Short mmCIF file of C-alpha atoms in Angstrom, two decimals:
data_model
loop_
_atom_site.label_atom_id
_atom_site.label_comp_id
_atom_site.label_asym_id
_atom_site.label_seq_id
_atom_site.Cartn_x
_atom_site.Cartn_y
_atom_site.Cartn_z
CA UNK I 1 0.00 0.00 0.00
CA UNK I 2 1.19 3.19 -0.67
CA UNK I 3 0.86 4.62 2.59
CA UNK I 4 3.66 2.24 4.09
CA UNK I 5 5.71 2.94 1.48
CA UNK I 6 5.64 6.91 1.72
CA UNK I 7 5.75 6.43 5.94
CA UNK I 8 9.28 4.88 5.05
CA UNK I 9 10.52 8.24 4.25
CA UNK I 10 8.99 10.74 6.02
CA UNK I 11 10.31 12.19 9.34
CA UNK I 12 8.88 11.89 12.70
CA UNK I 13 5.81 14.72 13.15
CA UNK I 14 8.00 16.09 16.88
CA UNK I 15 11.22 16.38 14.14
CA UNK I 16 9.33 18.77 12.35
CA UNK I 17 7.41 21.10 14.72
CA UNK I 18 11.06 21.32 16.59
CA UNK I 19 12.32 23.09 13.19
CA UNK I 20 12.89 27.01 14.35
CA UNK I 21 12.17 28.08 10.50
CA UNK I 22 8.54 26.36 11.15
CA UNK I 23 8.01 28.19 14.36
CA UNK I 24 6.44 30.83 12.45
CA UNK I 25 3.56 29.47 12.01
CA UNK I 26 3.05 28.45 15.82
CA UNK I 27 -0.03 26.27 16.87
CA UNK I 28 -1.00 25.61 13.69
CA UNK I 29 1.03 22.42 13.07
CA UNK I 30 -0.83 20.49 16.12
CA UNK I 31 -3.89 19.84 13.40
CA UNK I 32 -4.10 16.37 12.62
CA UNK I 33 -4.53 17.31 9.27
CA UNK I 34 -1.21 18.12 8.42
CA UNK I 35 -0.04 14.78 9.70
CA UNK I 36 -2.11 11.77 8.37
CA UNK I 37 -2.01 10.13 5.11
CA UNK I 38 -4.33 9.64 3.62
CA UNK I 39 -5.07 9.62 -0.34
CA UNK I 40 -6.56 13.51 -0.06
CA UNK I 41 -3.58 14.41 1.71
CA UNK I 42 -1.07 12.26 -0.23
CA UNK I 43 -2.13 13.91 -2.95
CA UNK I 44 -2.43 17.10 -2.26
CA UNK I 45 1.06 17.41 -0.59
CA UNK I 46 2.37 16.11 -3.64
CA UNK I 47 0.69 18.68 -5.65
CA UNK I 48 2.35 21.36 -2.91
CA UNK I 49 5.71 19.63 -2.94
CA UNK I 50 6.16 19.51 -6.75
CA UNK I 51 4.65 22.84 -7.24
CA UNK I 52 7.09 24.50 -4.83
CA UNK I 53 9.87 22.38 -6.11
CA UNK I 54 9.53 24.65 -9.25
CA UNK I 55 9.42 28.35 -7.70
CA UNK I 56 12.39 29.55 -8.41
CA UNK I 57 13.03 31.82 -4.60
CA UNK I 58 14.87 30.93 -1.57
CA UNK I 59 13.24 29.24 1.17
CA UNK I 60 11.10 26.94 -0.93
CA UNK I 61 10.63 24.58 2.30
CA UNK I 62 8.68 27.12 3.94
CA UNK I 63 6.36 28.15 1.60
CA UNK I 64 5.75 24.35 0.92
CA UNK I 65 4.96 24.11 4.32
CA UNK I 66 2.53 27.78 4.06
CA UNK I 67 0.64 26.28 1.52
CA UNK I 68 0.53 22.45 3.06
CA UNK I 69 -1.06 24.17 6.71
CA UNK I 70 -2.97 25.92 4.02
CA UNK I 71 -4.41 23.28 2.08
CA UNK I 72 -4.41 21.00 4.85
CA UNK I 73 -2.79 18.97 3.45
CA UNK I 74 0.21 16.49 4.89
CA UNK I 75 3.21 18.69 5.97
CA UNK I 76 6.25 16.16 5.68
CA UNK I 77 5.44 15.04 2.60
CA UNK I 78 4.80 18.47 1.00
CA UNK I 79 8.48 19.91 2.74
CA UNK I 80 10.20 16.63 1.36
CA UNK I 81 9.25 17.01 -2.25
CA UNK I 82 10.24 20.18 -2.19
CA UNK I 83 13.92 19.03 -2.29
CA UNK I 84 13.14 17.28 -5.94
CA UNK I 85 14.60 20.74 -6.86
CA UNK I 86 18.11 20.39 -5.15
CA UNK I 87 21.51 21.78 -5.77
CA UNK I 88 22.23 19.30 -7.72
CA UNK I 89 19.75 18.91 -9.92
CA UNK I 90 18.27 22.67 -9.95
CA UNK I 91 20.42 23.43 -12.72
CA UNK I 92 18.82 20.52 -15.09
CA UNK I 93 15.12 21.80 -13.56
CA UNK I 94 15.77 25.88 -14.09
CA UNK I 95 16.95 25.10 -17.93
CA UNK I 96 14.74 22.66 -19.02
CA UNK I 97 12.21 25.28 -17.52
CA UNK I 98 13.55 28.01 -19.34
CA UNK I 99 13.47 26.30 -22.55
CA UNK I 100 10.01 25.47 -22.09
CA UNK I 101 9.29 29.18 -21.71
CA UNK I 102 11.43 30.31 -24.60
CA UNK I 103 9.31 27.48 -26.72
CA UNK I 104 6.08 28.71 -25.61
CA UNK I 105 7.10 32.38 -26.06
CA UNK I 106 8.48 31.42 -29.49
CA UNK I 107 11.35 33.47 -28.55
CA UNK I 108 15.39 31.67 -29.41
CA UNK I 109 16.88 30.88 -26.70
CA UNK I 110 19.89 32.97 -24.92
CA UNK I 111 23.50 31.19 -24.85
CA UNK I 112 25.18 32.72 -21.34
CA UNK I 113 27.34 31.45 -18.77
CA UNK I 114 26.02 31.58 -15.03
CA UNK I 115 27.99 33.67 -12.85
CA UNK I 116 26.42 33.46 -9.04
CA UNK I 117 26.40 37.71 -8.69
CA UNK I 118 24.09 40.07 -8.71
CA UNK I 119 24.83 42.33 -11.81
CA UNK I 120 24.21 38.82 -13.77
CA UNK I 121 21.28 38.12 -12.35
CA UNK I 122 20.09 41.34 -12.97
CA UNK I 123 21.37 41.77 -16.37
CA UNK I 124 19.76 38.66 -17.30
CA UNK I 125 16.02 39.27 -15.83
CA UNK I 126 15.23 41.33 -18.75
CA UNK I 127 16.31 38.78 -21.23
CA UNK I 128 15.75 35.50 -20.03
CA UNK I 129 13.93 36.29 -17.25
CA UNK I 130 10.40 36.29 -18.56
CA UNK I 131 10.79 33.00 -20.59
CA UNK I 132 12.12 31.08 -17.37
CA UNK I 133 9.82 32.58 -15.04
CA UNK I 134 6.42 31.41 -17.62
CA UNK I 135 8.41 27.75 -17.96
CA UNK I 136 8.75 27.72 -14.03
CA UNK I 137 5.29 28.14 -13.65
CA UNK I 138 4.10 26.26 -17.05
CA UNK I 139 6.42 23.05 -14.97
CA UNK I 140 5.19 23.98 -11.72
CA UNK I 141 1.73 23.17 -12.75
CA UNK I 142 2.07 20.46 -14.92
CA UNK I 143 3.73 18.67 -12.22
CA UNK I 144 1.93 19.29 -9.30
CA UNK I 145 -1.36 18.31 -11.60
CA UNK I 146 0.38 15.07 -12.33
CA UNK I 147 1.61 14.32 -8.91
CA UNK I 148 -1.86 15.15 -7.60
CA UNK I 149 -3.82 12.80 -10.17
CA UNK I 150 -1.42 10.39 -10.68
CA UNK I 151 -0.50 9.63 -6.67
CA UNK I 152 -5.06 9.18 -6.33
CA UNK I 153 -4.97 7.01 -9.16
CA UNK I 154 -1.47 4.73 -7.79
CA UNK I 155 -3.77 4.83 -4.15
CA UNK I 156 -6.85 3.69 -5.96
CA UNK I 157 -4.91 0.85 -7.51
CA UNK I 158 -3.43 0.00 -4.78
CA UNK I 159 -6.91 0.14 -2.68
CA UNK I 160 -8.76 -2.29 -5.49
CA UNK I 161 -5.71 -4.58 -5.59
CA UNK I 162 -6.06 -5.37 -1.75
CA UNK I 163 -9.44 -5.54 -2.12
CA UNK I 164 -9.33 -8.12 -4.45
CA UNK I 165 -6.56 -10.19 -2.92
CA UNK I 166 -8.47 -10.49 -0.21
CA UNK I 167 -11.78 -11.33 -2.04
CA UNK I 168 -9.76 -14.16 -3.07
CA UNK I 169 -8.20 -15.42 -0.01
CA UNK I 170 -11.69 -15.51 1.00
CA UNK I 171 -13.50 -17.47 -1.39
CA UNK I 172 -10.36 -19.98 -1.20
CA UNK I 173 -11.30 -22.75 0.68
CA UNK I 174 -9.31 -23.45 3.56
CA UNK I 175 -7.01 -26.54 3.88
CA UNK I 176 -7.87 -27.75 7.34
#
């Protein structure tokens, strides 16, 4: 069942609420909400997780978590898909974003060699700043539309599979 599976990797609920960048939002994370799984909140954290994962700003964790109290949907699992979007492979997810925007836009793309300061960063804004920003969000909902669908359909699979397993085991006859 997918619920084991995903309780495999997520963190203890008292790991979480000790964070100090989640103090913020205070009293909020007792809700029980936020901390069962379920196939609503399955879902909908992975629609959180992946969505955030694609916003390109600093501190992507907490506004994962933001929207998860907001949604009420499950915390860990929104905050751990979030880091989909790593340093490692950010690079990979910001270009293939950008090209999606430059597609879209029907504008060529821009050849130009990252340099981590700010005059590049604002240099570049104007030029390939609009065409990343639409493919961040053009990603951003694709995938959080496909995590959300496709994690309720893998739950109701896994659901009608049990179900009929166990349909079977009971119409076996037993061997005593």
């Amino acid at each position: 069942m997918p619920r084991k599976f995903i309780k495999r990797f997520l963190p203890n609920h008292e790991t979480i609420k000790r964070q100090k960048a989640l103090k913020i939002f205070g009293n909020v994370l007792y809700n029980p909400n936020l901390w069962s799984l379920n196939r609503r909140s399955a879902a909908g954290a992975f629609a959180v997780g992946l969505f955030m994962a694609f916003v390109p700003l600093p501190s992507q964790m907490i506004m994962a978590a933001g929207l998860a109290i907001i949604c009420s949907v499950n915390l860990p699992l929104s905050i751990a898909l979030v880091w989909i979007s790593n340093p490692v492979t950010m690079p990979v997810l910001f270009y293939g974003a950008y090209k999606i925007g430059a597609w879209v836009m029907s504008t060529p793309t821009q050849h130009f060699h990252f340099e981590l300061s700010w005059d590049f960063i604002t240099s570049q804004m104007s030029t390939i700043g609009p065409p990343f920003l639409l493919g961040c969000a053009i990603c951003a909902i694709v995938s959080a539309l496909i995590g959300y669908f496709g994690i309720r359909a893998l739950w109701r699979y896994s659901v009608v599979r049990s179900w009929k397993k166990r349909t079977l085991r009971l119409k076996l006859p037993s061997s005593n």
